[in-house]
Short mmCIF file of C-alpha atoms in Angstrom, two decimals:
data_model
loop_
_atom_site.label_atom_id
_atom_site.label_comp_id
_atom_site.label_asym_id
_atom_site.label_seq_id
_atom_site.Cartn_x
_atom_site.Cartn_y
_atom_site.Cartn_z
CA UNK D 26 28.95 37.21 94.54
CA UNK D 27 27.85 39.81 92.03
CA UNK D 28 26.18 39.55 88.63
CA UNK D 29 28.57 40.05 85.75
CA UNK D 30 26.29 41.73 83.23
CA UNK D 31 26.68 41.03 79.50
CA UNK D 32 25.46 44.59 78.88
CA UNK D 33 24.38 47.58 80.90
CA UNK D 34 20.59 47.51 80.71
CA UNK D 35 17.77 46.71 83.13
CA UNK D 36 16.62 43.98 80.75
CA UNK D 37 20.02 42.31 81.05
CA UNK D 38 19.93 42.72 84.82
CA UNK D 39 16.61 40.92 85.38
CA UNK D 40 17.55 38.11 82.97
CA UNK D 41 20.96 37.61 84.57
CA UNK D 42 19.41 37.74 88.07
CA UNK D 43 16.92 34.99 87.15
CA UNK D 44 19.70 32.85 85.70
CA UNK D 45 22.01 33.43 88.67
CA UNK D 46 19.63 33.38 91.64
CA UNK D 47 16.70 31.34 90.27
CA UNK D 48 14.17 30.32 92.92
CA UNK D 49 15.66 32.54 95.62
CA UNK D 50 13.14 35.16 96.86
CA UNK D 51 13.81 38.53 95.27
CA UNK D 52 11.01 40.43 96.96
CA UNK D 53 8.87 39.77 100.03
CA UNK D 54 5.76 41.87 100.68
CA UNK D 55 4.11 40.90 103.96
CA UNK D 56 3.50 37.12 103.71
CA UNK D 57 4.02 36.77 99.96
CA UNK D 58 7.26 36.34 98.06
CA UNK D 59 8.38 36.56 94.44
CA UNK D 60 11.45 34.67 93.24
CA UNK D 61 13.99 35.98 90.75
CA UNK D 62 12.86 33.44 88.17
CA UNK D 63 9.16 34.25 88.68
CA UNK D 64 9.86 37.95 88.35
CA UNK D 65 11.69 37.44 85.08
CA UNK D 66 9.02 35.22 83.55
CA UNK D 67 6.16 37.50 84.58
CA UNK D 68 8.00 40.61 83.41
CA UNK D 69 8.79 38.97 80.05
CA UNK D 70 5.14 38.10 79.45
CA UNK D 71 4.05 41.64 80.34
CA UNK D 72 6.75 43.16 78.13
CA UNK D 73 5.46 41.21 75.15
CA UNK D 74 1.90 42.33 75.96
CA UNK D 75 2.93 45.98 76.15
CA UNK D 76 4.40 45.88 72.65
CA UNK D 77 1.51 43.81 71.35
CA UNK D 78 -0.86 46.49 72.61
CA UNK D 79 0.65 49.05 70.27
CA UNK D 80 3.31 50.67 72.41
CA UNK D 81 6.70 51.16 70.79
CA UNK D 82 10.23 51.25 72.24
CA UNK D 83 10.86 54.72 73.62
CA UNK D 84 7.24 55.32 74.67
CA UNK D 85 6.57 56.38 78.24
CA UNK D 86 4.59 54.27 80.74
CA UNK D 87 3.45 55.81 84.03
CA UNK D 88 3.34 53.66 87.18
CA UNK D 89 1.10 55.05 89.92
CA UNK D 90 1.69 52.20 92.35
CA UNK D 91 2.97 51.51 95.89
CA UNK D 92 5.71 49.01 96.68
CA UNK D 93 4.38 45.66 95.49
CA UNK D 94 4.98 42.94 92.95
CA UNK D 95 3.10 44.89 90.25
CA UNK D 96 5.49 47.84 90.38
CA UNK D 97 8.51 45.55 90.19
CA UNK D 98 7.14 43.40 87.36
CA UNK D 99 6.08 46.42 85.30
CA UNK D 100 9.41 48.15 85.82
CA UNK D 101 11.30 45.22 84.31
CA UNK D 102 8.61 44.57 81.69
CA UNK D 103 9.01 48.12 80.42
CA UNK D 104 12.79 47.71 80.47
CA UNK D 105 12.59 44.50 78.39
CA UNK D 106 10.23 46.19 75.92
CA UNK D 107 12.47 49.25 75.56
CA UNK D 108 9.83 51.44 77.21
CA UNK D 109 10.52 54.23 79.70
CA UNK D 110 8.90 54.13 83.14
CA UNK D 111 7.46 57.26 84.74
CA UNK D 112 7.08 56.50 88.47
CA UNK D 113 4.39 58.66 90.09
CA UNK D 114 4.29 59.51 93.77
CA UNK D 115 1.32 57.76 95.42
CA UNK D 116 0.67 60.95 97.40
CA UNK D 117 -0.21 62.85 94.23
CA UNK D 118 -3.82 63.75 93.71
CA UNK D 119 -5.77 64.49 90.53
CA UNK D 120 -4.30 67.85 89.50
CA UNK D 121 -0.68 66.91 90.31
CA UNK D 122 -1.04 63.53 88.60
CA UNK D 123 -2.55 65.18 85.51
CA UNK D 124 0.39 67.59 85.39
CA UNK D 125 2.94 64.76 85.66
CA UNK D 126 1.19 62.67 83.01
CA UNK D 127 1.02 65.66 80.67
CA UNK D 128 4.66 66.68 81.24
CA UNK D 129 5.92 63.14 80.67
CA UNK D 130 3.61 62.51 77.67
CA UNK D 131 2.90 59.07 79.04
CA UNK D 132 1.02 56.84 76.60
CA UNK D 133 0.02 54.24 79.20
CA UNK D 134 -0.82 54.32 82.89
CA UNK D 135 -0.86 51.43 85.35
CA UNK D 136 -2.40 52.32 88.70
CA UNK D 137 -3.60 50.87 91.98
CA UNK D 138 -7.35 51.02 92.45
CA UNK D 139 -7.14 51.91 96.16
CA UNK D 140 -4.36 52.75 98.58
CA UNK D 141 -4.50 54.10 102.14
CA UNK D 142 -8.20 54.79 101.80
CA UNK D 143 -7.82 56.83 98.60
CA UNK D 144 -9.97 55.86 95.60
CA UNK D 145 -7.44 55.98 92.76
CA UNK D 146 -9.94 54.38 90.41
CA UNK D 147 -12.25 57.37 90.76
CA UNK D 148 -9.38 59.84 90.31
CA UNK D 149 -8.12 58.11 87.17
CA UNK D 150 -11.63 57.84 85.75
CA UNK D 151 -12.03 61.61 86.21
CA UNK D 152 -8.67 62.29 84.58
CA UNK D 153 -9.45 60.11 81.58
CA UNK D 154 -12.96 61.49 81.07
CA UNK D 155 -11.73 65.09 81.30
CA UNK D 156 -10.08 64.84 77.90
CA UNK D 157 -6.98 66.71 79.10
CA UNK D 158 -4.66 63.73 78.47
CA UNK D 159 -5.24 62.81 74.80
CA UNK D 160 -1.88 61.05 74.52
CA UNK D 161 -2.90 58.48 77.18
CA UNK D 162 -4.08 55.55 75.08
CA UNK D 163 -4.06 52.67 77.58
CA UNK D 164 -5.07 52.78 81.26
CA UNK D 165 -4.85 49.61 83.37
CA UNK D 166 -5.90 48.95 86.96
CA UNK D 167 -3.57 46.40 88.58
CA UNK D 168 -6.49 45.40 90.82
CA UNK D 169 -9.70 43.67 89.72
CA UNK D 170 -12.23 46.47 89.15
CA UNK D 171 -13.08 47.85 85.72
CA UNK D 172 -14.94 50.99 84.81
CA UNK D 173 -15.57 52.41 81.35
CA UNK D 174 -12.34 52.26 79.36
CA UNK D 175 -10.33 51.30 82.45
CA UNK D 176 -9.41 47.62 82.18
CA UNK D 177 -7.99 45.38 84.92
CA UNK D 178 -4.50 43.92 84.59
CA UNK D 179 -5.46 40.25 84.26
CA UNK D 180 -8.05 40.89 81.54
CA UNK D 181 -5.56 43.10 79.69
CA UNK D 182 -2.90 40.38 79.85
CA UNK D 183 -5.33 37.66 78.75
CA UNK D 184 -6.38 39.71 75.72
CA UNK D 185 -2.85 40.67 74.72
CA UNK D 186 -1.28 39.73 71.39
CA UNK D 187 2.34 38.82 72.19
CA UNK D 188 5.06 40.67 70.29
CA UNK D 189 8.79 39.98 70.03
CA UNK D 190 11.10 41.88 72.36
CA UNK D 191 13.71 44.30 71.00
CA UNK D 192 17.39 44.71 71.73
CA UNK D 193 17.71 47.63 74.14
CA UNK D 194 20.67 49.99 73.89
CA UNK D 195 22.44 50.84 77.14
CA UNK D 196 22.16 54.56 76.39
CA UNK D 197 18.39 54.37 75.85
CA UNK D 198 16.32 56.09 78.56
CA UNK D 199 15.08 53.76 81.30
CA UNK D 200 13.15 56.18 83.49
CA UNK D 201 11.73 59.68 83.74
CA UNK D 202 11.97 60.43 87.44
CA UNK D 203 10.37 63.58 88.76
CA UNK D 204 12.38 65.74 91.14
CA UNK D 205 10.95 66.23 94.62
CA UNK D 206 10.06 69.85 93.85
CA UNK D 207 11.00 71.21 97.28
CA UNK D 208 11.77 74.67 95.90
CA UNK D 209 10.10 74.69 92.46
CA UNK D 210 7.78 72.76 90.18
CA UNK D 211 8.89 69.12 89.72
CA UNK D 212 10.81 68.31 86.52
CA UNK D 213 11.32 64.91 84.89
CA UNK D 214 14.96 63.82 84.81
CA UNK D 215 15.82 61.39 81.99
CA UNK D 216 17.95 58.51 83.32
CA UNK D 217 19.59 56.04 80.96
CA UNK D 218 19.77 52.27 81.36
CA UNK D 219 23.52 52.59 81.66
CA UNK D 220 23.47 55.12 84.52
CA UNK D 221 20.73 53.28 86.46
CA UNK D 222 22.49 49.90 86.27
CA UNK D 223 25.89 51.44 87.01
CA UNK D 224 24.73 53.17 90.20
CA UNK D 225 22.80 50.09 91.37
CA UNK D 226 25.92 47.98 90.95
CA UNK D 227 28.34 50.40 92.60
CA UNK D 228 26.09 50.87 95.64
CA UNK D 229 25.85 47.08 95.99
CA UNK D 230 29.64 46.75 95.74
CA UNK D 231 30.34 49.60 98.18
CA UNK D 232 27.88 48.16 100.72
CA UNK D 233 29.20 44.62 100.12
CA UNK D 234 25.68 43.30 99.57
CA UNK D 235 25.57 39.56 98.87
CA UNK D 236 23.00 36.74 98.36
CA UNK D 237 23.23 35.99 102.08
CA UNK D 238 21.91 39.45 102.94
CA UNK D 239 18.30 40.32 103.71
CA UNK D 240 17.39 43.99 103.47
CA UNK D 241 14.43 45.61 105.25
CA UNK D 242 13.40 48.82 103.55
CA UNK D 243 10.09 50.47 102.74
CA UNK D 244 11.68 53.24 100.67
CA UNK D 245 9.03 53.83 97.96
CA UNK D 246 10.01 52.43 94.57
CA UNK D 247 8.56 55.53 92.87
CA UNK D 248 11.40 57.45 94.52
CA UNK D 249 14.93 57.12 93.13
CA UNK D 250 16.24 56.09 96.53
CA UNK D 251 13.80 53.20 96.70
CA UNK D 252 14.21 52.10 93.09
CA UNK D 253 17.94 52.26 92.38
CA UNK D 254 20.13 51.88 95.52
CA UNK D 255 17.47 49.72 97.17
CA UNK D 256 15.48 47.46 94.81
CA UNK D 257 17.98 47.36 91.94
CA UNK D 258 21.05 47.04 94.17
CA UNK D 259 19.40 44.05 95.86
CA UNK D 260 18.65 42.56 92.42
CA UNK D 261 22.27 43.02 91.43
CA UNK D 262 23.54 41.15 94.47
CA UNK D 263 20.88 38.45 94.89
CA UNK D 264 19.74 39.94 98.18
CA UNK D 265 16.15 39.41 99.35
CA UNK D 266 14.30 42.69 99.89
CA UNK D 267 11.57 42.86 102.53
CA UNK D 268 9.33 45.82 101.83
CA UNK D 269 5.86 47.26 102.46
CA UNK D 270 3.46 49.41 100.43
CA UNK D 271 3.43 51.88 103.33
CA UNK D 272 6.14 52.20 105.94
CA UNK D 273 5.15 50.91 109.37
CA UNK D 274 7.84 51.22 112.03
CA UNK D 275 6.49 48.42 114.22
CA UNK D 276 6.11 46.01 111.31
CA UNK D 277 9.60 46.82 110.04
CA UNK D 278 11.09 46.07 113.45
CA UNK D 279 9.11 42.83 113.64
CA UNK D 280 10.39 41.86 110.19
CA UNK D 281 13.99 42.58 111.11
CA UNK D 282 13.72 40.40 114.21
CA UNK D 283 11.73 37.57 112.60
CA UNK D 284 13.69 37.33 109.34
CA UNK D 285 17.09 38.17 110.84
CA UNK D 286 17.56 40.97 108.33
CA UNK D 287 21.15 42.07 107.90
CA UNK D 288 20.62 45.52 106.32
CA UNK D 289 18.19 48.29 107.23
CA UNK D 290 17.56 51.05 104.74
CA UNK D 291 15.55 54.24 104.79
CA UNK D 292 15.49 57.98 105.26
CA UNK D 293 16.08 59.56 108.63
CA UNK D 294 12.37 59.98 109.31
CA UNK D 295 11.81 56.22 109.03
CA UNK D 296 14.62 55.45 111.44
CA UNK D 297 13.36 58.05 113.93
CA UNK D 298 9.94 56.38 113.89
CA UNK D 299 11.61 53.04 114.61
CA UNK D 300 13.71 54.58 117.38
CA UNK D 301 10.56 56.01 118.96
CA UNK D 302 8.59 52.76 118.64
CA UNK D 303 7.73 50.87 121.86
CA UNK D 304 8.73 47.68 120.01
CA UNK D 305 12.35 48.78 119.68
CA UNK D 306 13.34 47.58 123.15
CA UNK D 307 11.98 44.06 122.57
CA UNK D 308 13.34 43.64 119.02
CA UNK D 309 16.48 41.58 118.46
CA UNK D 310 18.57 43.78 116.16
CA UNK D 311 21.81 41.83 116.45
CA UNK D 312 21.54 40.53 112.88
CA UNK D 313 21.86 44.06 111.42
CA UNK D 314 25.35 44.54 110.04
CA UNK D 315 24.69 47.72 108.02
CA UNK D 316 22.28 50.62 107.86
CA UNK D 317 21.96 52.98 104.90
CA UNK D 318 20.89 56.27 106.39
CA UNK D 319 20.32 59.94 105.75
CA UNK D 320 20.04 62.71 108.30
CA UNK D 321 22.19 64.83 110.61
CA UNK D 322 24.99 63.53 112.81
CA UNK D 323 22.93 63.38 116.01
CA UNK D 324 20.32 61.22 114.27
CA UNK D 325 22.96 58.90 112.81
CA UNK D 326 24.49 58.42 116.25
CA UNK D 327 21.10 57.48 117.72
CA UNK D 328 20.65 54.92 114.93
CA UNK D 329 24.16 53.56 115.42
CA UNK D 330 23.64 53.12 119.15
CA UNK D 331 20.11 51.68 118.97
CA UNK D 332 20.90 49.20 116.18
CA UNK D 333 23.95 47.75 117.89
CA UNK D 334 26.75 49.67 116.17
CA UNK D 335 26.24 48.62 112.52
CA UNK D 336 28.24 50.09 109.67
CA UNK D 337 26.51 53.33 108.71
CA UNK D 338 26.36 53.97 104.98
CA UNK D 339 25.58 57.65 104.49
CA UNK D 340 24.51 58.48 100.94
CA UNK D 341 24.51 61.74 99.00
CA UNK D 342 22.74 62.12 95.69
CA UNK D 343 19.79 63.62 93.89
CA UNK D 344 17.29 62.67 91.21
CA UNK D 345 19.41 64.26 88.50
CA UNK D 346 22.40 62.13 89.56
CA UNK D 347 20.56 58.79 89.41
CA UNK D 348 20.02 58.77 93.18
CA UNK D 349 23.56 58.28 94.46
CA UNK D 350 26.97 59.90 93.98
CA UNK D 351 28.80 59.38 97.26
CA UNK D 352 28.61 56.73 99.97
CA UNK D 353 30.66 56.00 103.04
CA UNK D 354 32.99 52.99 102.79
CA UNK D 355 33.38 49.82 104.86
CA UNK D 356 36.00 50.47 107.50
CA UNK D 357 35.46 54.23 107.62
CA UNK D 358 35.97 55.76 111.05
CA UNK D 359 32.99 56.69 113.21
CA UNK D 360 33.72 60.34 112.47
CA UNK D 361 33.42 59.66 108.75
CA UNK D 362 30.25 57.62 109.17
CA UNK D 363 28.58 60.24 111.36
CA UNK D 364 29.83 63.50 109.92
CA UNK D 365 30.45 62.97 106.20
CA UNK D 366 28.57 61.71 103.15
CA UNK D 367 31.41 59.48 102.03
CA UNK D 368 33.50 59.28 98.90
CA UNK D 369 32.33 59.34 95.27
CA UNK D 370 31.30 55.97 93.87
CA UNK D 371 33.51 54.59 91.06
CA UNK D 372 32.58 56.27 87.79
CA UNK D 373 31.18 59.35 89.52
CA UNK D 374 32.92 62.57 90.47
CA UNK D 375 32.46 65.61 92.71
CA UNK D 376 34.01 69.03 92.39
CA UNK D 377 33.54 72.01 94.71
CA UNK D 378 33.53 75.42 93.02
CA UNK D 379 32.93 79.06 93.88
CA UNK D 380 30.20 81.29 92.46
CA UNK D 381 32.26 81.82 89.29
CA UNK D 382 32.79 78.09 88.75
CA UNK D 383 36.45 78.02 89.83
CA UNK D 384 37.61 75.14 92.06
CA UNK D 385 38.01 75.97 95.76
CA UNK D 386 40.64 74.66 98.14
CA UNK D 387 40.20 71.59 100.31
CA UNK D 388 37.84 72.13 103.28
CA UNK D 389 36.54 75.39 101.79
CA UNK D 390 32.77 75.62 101.42
CA UNK D 391 31.56 75.89 97.84
CA UNK D 392 28.96 74.73 95.36
CA UNK D 393 28.82 70.98 94.68
CA UNK D 394 28.94 69.89 91.03
CA UNK D 395 28.46 66.26 89.97
CA UNK D 396 29.98 64.49 86.99
CA UNK D 397 30.44 61.01 85.56
CA UNK D 398 28.22 57.99 84.94
CA UNK D 399 25.36 59.17 87.14
CA UNK D 400 24.55 62.41 85.30
CA UNK D 401 21.06 62.53 83.81
CA UNK D 402 20.54 63.02 80.08
CA UNK D 403 18.52 66.15 80.82
CA UNK D 404 15.03 67.22 81.85
CA UNK D 405 12.44 65.77 79.53
CA UNK D 406 11.15 68.29 76.96
CA UNK D 407 12.65 71.21 78.92
CA UNK D 408 15.78 72.51 77.24
CA UNK D 409 15.83 75.73 79.26
CA UNK D 410 15.74 73.96 82.63
CA UNK D 411 18.38 71.49 81.42
CA UNK D 412 20.71 74.28 80.34
CA UNK D 413 20.27 75.96 83.70
CA UNK D 414 21.38 72.90 85.69
CA UNK D 415 24.06 71.33 83.42
CA UNK D 416 27.40 73.04 82.87
CA UNK D 417 28.99 73.35 79.42
CA UNK D 418 31.14 70.29 80.19
CA UNK D 419 28.17 68.20 81.33
CA UNK D 420 28.35 68.45 85.12
CA UNK D 421 25.27 68.93 87.32
CA UNK D 422 24.99 72.17 89.25
CA UNK D 423 23.48 70.53 92.33
CA UNK D 424 22.50 73.69 94.15
CA UNK D 425 24.04 72.15 97.28
CA UNK D 426 26.77 73.71 99.39
CA UNK D 427 29.50 71.49 100.80
CA UNK D 428 33.20 70.80 101.01
CA UNK D 429 35.74 68.00 100.59
CA UNK D 430 37.68 66.95 103.67
CA UNK D 431 41.27 65.78 103.76
CA UNK D 432 40.25 62.13 103.40
CA UNK D 433 38.30 62.64 100.17
CA UNK D 434 34.89 62.64 101.81
CA UNK D 435 32.12 65.00 100.78
CA UNK D 436 30.43 66.95 103.56
CA UNK D 437 27.03 68.40 102.72
CA UNK D 438 26.34 71.76 104.39
CA UNK D 439 23.03 72.91 102.90
CA UNK D 440 21.21 74.27 99.86
CA UNK D 441 22.47 77.30 97.96
CA UNK D 442 18.95 78.72 97.80
CA UNK D 443 18.26 77.70 101.37
CA UNK D 444 19.86 80.77 102.90
CA UNK D 445 18.69 84.22 103.88
CA UNK D 446 20.47 87.48 104.64
CA UNK D 447 19.77 89.14 107.97
CA UNK D 448 21.36 92.48 108.79
CA UNK D 449 24.12 91.85 106.26
CA UNK D 450 24.88 88.35 107.56
CA UNK D 451 24.22 85.14 105.61
CA UNK D 452 22.29 82.51 107.55
CA UNK D 453 22.33 78.89 106.38
CA UNK D 454 18.91 77.45 107.21
CA UNK D 455 20.33 73.92 107.46
CA UNK D 456 22.69 74.98 110.26
CA UNK D 457 19.87 76.42 112.36
CA UNK D 458 17.62 73.44 111.60
CA UNK D 459 20.26 70.96 112.70
CA UNK D 460 20.77 72.87 115.93
CA UNK D 461 17.03 73.01 116.62
CA UNK D 462 16.80 69.23 116.07
CA UNK D 463 19.37 68.77 118.82
CA UNK D 464 16.70 69.91 121.30
CA UNK D 465 15.19 66.78 122.88
CA UNK D 466 11.62 67.91 122.12
CA UNK D 467 12.14 68.62 118.40
CA UNK D 468 11.48 66.04 115.68
CA UNK D 469 11.51 68.23 112.55
CA UNK D 470 12.55 71.83 111.99
CA UNK D 471 12.16 73.99 108.91
CA UNK D 472 13.73 77.44 108.86
CA UNK D 473 12.93 80.08 106.22
CA UNK D 474 13.81 83.71 105.70
CA UNK D 475 10.90 86.17 105.79
CA UNK D 476 10.96 89.89 104.91
CA UNK D 477 11.84 92.42 107.60
CA UNK D 478 11.83 96.20 107.07
CA UNK D 479 14.96 96.77 109.15
CA UNK D 480 17.12 93.67 108.68
CA UNK D 481 16.03 92.70 105.14
CA UNK D 482 15.16 89.17 106.32
CA UNK D 483 14.76 87.33 109.61
CA UNK D 484 14.31 83.68 110.48
CA UNK D 485 10.98 81.87 110.73
CA UNK D 486 11.12 78.37 112.21
CA UNK D 487 8.41 75.74 111.88
CA UNK D 488 8.76 73.05 114.54
CA UNK D 489 7.21 69.60 114.74
CA UNK D 490 7.69 68.27 118.29
CA UNK D 491 8.46 64.68 119.20
CA UNK D 492 5.56 62.55 120.30
CA UNK D 493 4.79 63.11 123.98
CA UNK D 494 6.84 66.32 124.19
CA UNK D 495 5.57 69.85 124.77
CA UNK D 496 7.70 72.81 123.82
CA UNK D 497 7.02 76.52 123.55
CA UNK D 498 8.41 78.97 120.96
CA UNK D 499 10.07 81.07 123.66
CA UNK D 500 11.88 77.99 125.00
CA UNK D 501 13.38 77.25 121.59
CA UNK D 502 14.36 80.86 121.01
CA UNK D 503 16.13 80.88 124.37
CA UNK D 504 17.82 77.59 123.48
CA UNK D 505 19.11 79.13 120.23
CA UNK D 506 20.07 82.41 121.88
CA UNK D 507 22.30 80.59 124.37
CA UNK D 508 24.22 78.78 121.65
CA UNK D 509 23.99 80.62 118.31
CA UNK D 510 24.97 84.06 117.05
CA UNK D 511 22.08 86.44 117.61
CA UNK D 512 21.43 86.95 113.88
CA UNK D 513 20.82 83.19 113.54
CA UNK D 514 18.11 83.05 116.22
CA UNK D 515 14.68 82.73 114.55
CA UNK D 516 12.54 85.82 115.09
CA UNK D 517 9.39 83.73 114.73
CA UNK D 518 8.73 80.16 115.85
CA UNK D 519 5.55 78.23 115.14
CA UNK D 520 4.76 74.76 116.53
CA UNK D 521 3.03 72.41 114.11
CA UNK D 522 1.75 68.85 114.53
CA UNK D 523 3.06 67.93 111.08
CA UNK D 524 5.20 69.39 108.31
CA UNK D 525 4.91 68.60 104.59
CA UNK D 526 7.71 66.15 103.77
CA UNK D 527 9.01 64.57 100.61
CA UNK D 528 9.57 60.82 100.69
CA UNK D 529 13.26 61.47 101.31
CA UNK D 530 12.38 63.34 104.48
CA UNK D 531 13.00 66.86 103.22
CA UNK D 532 10.53 69.54 104.19
CA UNK D 533 8.66 70.96 101.20
CA UNK D 534 9.47 74.54 102.09
CA UNK D 535 7.79 76.07 99.06
CA UNK D 536 4.50 74.96 100.61
CA UNK D 537 5.31 76.94 103.76
CA UNK D 538 6.87 80.11 102.35
CA UNK D 539 3.73 82.15 101.59
CA UNK D 540 2.16 81.18 104.91
CA UNK D 541 5.34 82.07 106.83
CA UNK D 542 5.51 85.50 105.21
CA UNK D 543 1.86 86.18 106.01
CA UNK D 544 2.12 84.97 109.62
CA UNK D 545 5.31 86.99 110.17
CA UNK D 546 3.61 90.11 108.81
CA UNK D 547 0.62 89.60 111.10
CA UNK D 548 2.81 88.91 114.11
CA UNK D 549 4.96 91.96 113.40
CA UNK D 550 1.85 94.14 113.08
CA UNK D 551 0.53 92.75 116.36
CA UNK D 552 3.77 93.48 118.19
CA UNK D 553 3.78 97.07 116.90
CA UNK D 554 0.21 97.56 118.16
CA UNK D 555 1.20 96.22 121.53
#
């Protein structure tokens, strides 16, 4: 069963979902649930209030919220009012939030007053009083506290003057989603209603999601992977989504066992935390028929074995491509599930090209370019950055390196910029990282190139060990030396208790680069003195 939409907008999706699935729970957060019909009615009231408060279709509304009913209701309220959501990462702090609000030119902000011990109310009050965001004309706390010009959600709704809702065009922007910014400053990708709904639908179809399914996933809704192929795909198929404001491995396992969830979704880091949880052994996972995963082959195999051999749906995509482009298919072989990122979704396309933009042969490594329904409209108010990433014929230069196998599957190899040159040899950081993660004591690995006077660059590896494991740099270098070409063995290895990660589980290497260069310089100087 799948919604047949009368048009391709989020407004049409939530209305059709309410009509089709009615009182069925759409979202469950801890012990509270929200039905499809309740979601629609609450979103409709809020949409009318947004327009009655002076906002106009096309205006931008920032949502600084964790996974909860408020985020979901406001997302669809904005869609019904023709407004554009700007989801903000809950890990942002004052300066980063101010930058995102300024870049997006948001006219309204809805925020949580407190989350994980952080006083968002105080941060927002400081931002508003600073005068650096003059375009921000309405700021609403979804909690109960008020301070100065900051009003609480219920009082704002009660004081609203309802306004009629507009017709929303499928090509109108639905969201400004900021990139993860792993290698540069985050940019806001403009995603249309049409592309968002299309990808949500095709992921639901490919994964064969149905009203009988129950998905457990705490992928943050502010992230494309949590919003589109998770929340919206569930909405499309009438699936009930069990989520949490903050991922808790033990609670997720308990939920899967108690609710007999049929689908588990998340990034590799989330699954690793579940695999390492003491509750795993006592959790009945036999209801899980599918797992949507990211991560290297060894991680996928661990998930497959621990979760009772479910179908693994491996996804490839990026913010600029509306979250998803490829996905493995039902019935794919274990080799395809473990070692590829699947085939392009209907309406999307992948081509592999060389440095000059010419197509390469099958199985030859090249640069991945993305075309079709999923392509963003551009980076908001940044023509130069848009021109740099979109080709003349409208394809996304992903910056990823990969190849197409003989079965039409895409295989991701690494990032174009995530390489260094040592003694005339190119070293793909992703290859070394994946090998380091195969060591039983390694949880995360981040490899960077640092300057070297003789070899141009050498490898610097940051390692986060698994809980309860002790490992020394020399042990890991010996492990690499026994299995990798000598120019791939990291010259420097540093053990860290934690690495900065994006919500999708990627290490934010730009936050480590300057430190790595400095540490390498100091270590090199020390070795010369010795």
